[in-house]
C-alpha positions as a Python dict, from the first residue, in 0.01 Angstrom:
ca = {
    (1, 'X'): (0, 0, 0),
    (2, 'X'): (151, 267, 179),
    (3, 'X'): (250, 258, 579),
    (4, 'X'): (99, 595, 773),
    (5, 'X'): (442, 754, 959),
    (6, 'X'): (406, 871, 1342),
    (7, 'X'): (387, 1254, 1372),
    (8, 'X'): (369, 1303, 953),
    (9, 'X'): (139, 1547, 777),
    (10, 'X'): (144, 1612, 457),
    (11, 'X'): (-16, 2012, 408),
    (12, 'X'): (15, 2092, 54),
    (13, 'X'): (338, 2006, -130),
    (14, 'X'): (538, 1995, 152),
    (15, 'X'): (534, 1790, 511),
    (16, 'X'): (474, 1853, 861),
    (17, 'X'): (598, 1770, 1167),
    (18, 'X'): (218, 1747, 1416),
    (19, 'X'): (185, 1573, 1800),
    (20, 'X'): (-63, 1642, 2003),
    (21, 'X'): (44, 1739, 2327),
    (22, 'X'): (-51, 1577, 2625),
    (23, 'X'): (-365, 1679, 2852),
    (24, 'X'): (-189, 1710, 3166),
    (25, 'X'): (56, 1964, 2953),
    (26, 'X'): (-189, 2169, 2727),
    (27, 'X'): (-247, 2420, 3033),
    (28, 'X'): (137, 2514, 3113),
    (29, 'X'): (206, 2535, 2735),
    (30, 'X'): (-143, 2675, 2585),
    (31, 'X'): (-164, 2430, 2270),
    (32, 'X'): (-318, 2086, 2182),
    (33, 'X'): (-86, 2011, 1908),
    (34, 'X'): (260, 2135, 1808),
    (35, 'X'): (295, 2121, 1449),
    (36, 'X'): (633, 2174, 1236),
    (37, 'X'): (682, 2248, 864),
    (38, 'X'): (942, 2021, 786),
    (39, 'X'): (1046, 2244, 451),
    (40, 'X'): (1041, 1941, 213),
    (41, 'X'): (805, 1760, -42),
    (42, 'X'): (1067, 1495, -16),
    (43, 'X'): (913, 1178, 173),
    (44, 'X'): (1248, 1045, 213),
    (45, 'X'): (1358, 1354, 343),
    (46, 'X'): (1054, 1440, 541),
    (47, 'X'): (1057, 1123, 777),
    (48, 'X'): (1434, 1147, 926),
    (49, 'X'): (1340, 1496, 994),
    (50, 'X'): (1013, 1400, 1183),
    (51, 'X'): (1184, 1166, 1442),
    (52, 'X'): (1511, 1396, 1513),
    (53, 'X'): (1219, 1630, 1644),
    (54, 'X'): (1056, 1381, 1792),
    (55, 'X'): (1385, 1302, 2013),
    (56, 'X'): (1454, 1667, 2047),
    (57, 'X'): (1072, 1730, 2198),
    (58, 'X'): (1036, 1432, 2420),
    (59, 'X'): (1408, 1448, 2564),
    (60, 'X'): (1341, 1736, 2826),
    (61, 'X'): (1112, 1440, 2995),
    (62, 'X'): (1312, 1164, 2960),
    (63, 'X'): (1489, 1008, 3285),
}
């Protein structure tokens, strides 16, 4: 049995980056979700990718 990853989508043969965006935020920045092709069918690829954006996107509102 497989785990489900945080934030991973699979869309076709490759994999997605999607969060949804937070309700006090979807106003200023117009969106509910931001989603991210991550360019691979590669699982092992795919979920390294998925938390460096993570990091990237949540850094701006760190302390």
């Amino acid at each position: 049995m497989s785990r489900k990853i945080p934030y991973l989508q699979r869309r076709g043969d490759t994999f997605s980056f999607r969060i949804a965006i937070p309700d006090e935020l979807q106003e200023v920045i117009g969106k509910r979700e931001f989603t991210k092709t991550l360019e691979t069918g590669d699982k092992s690829v795919a979920i390294p990718g998925i938390f460096m954006l993570a990091v990237e996107l949540w850094q701006p509102f760190g302390s």
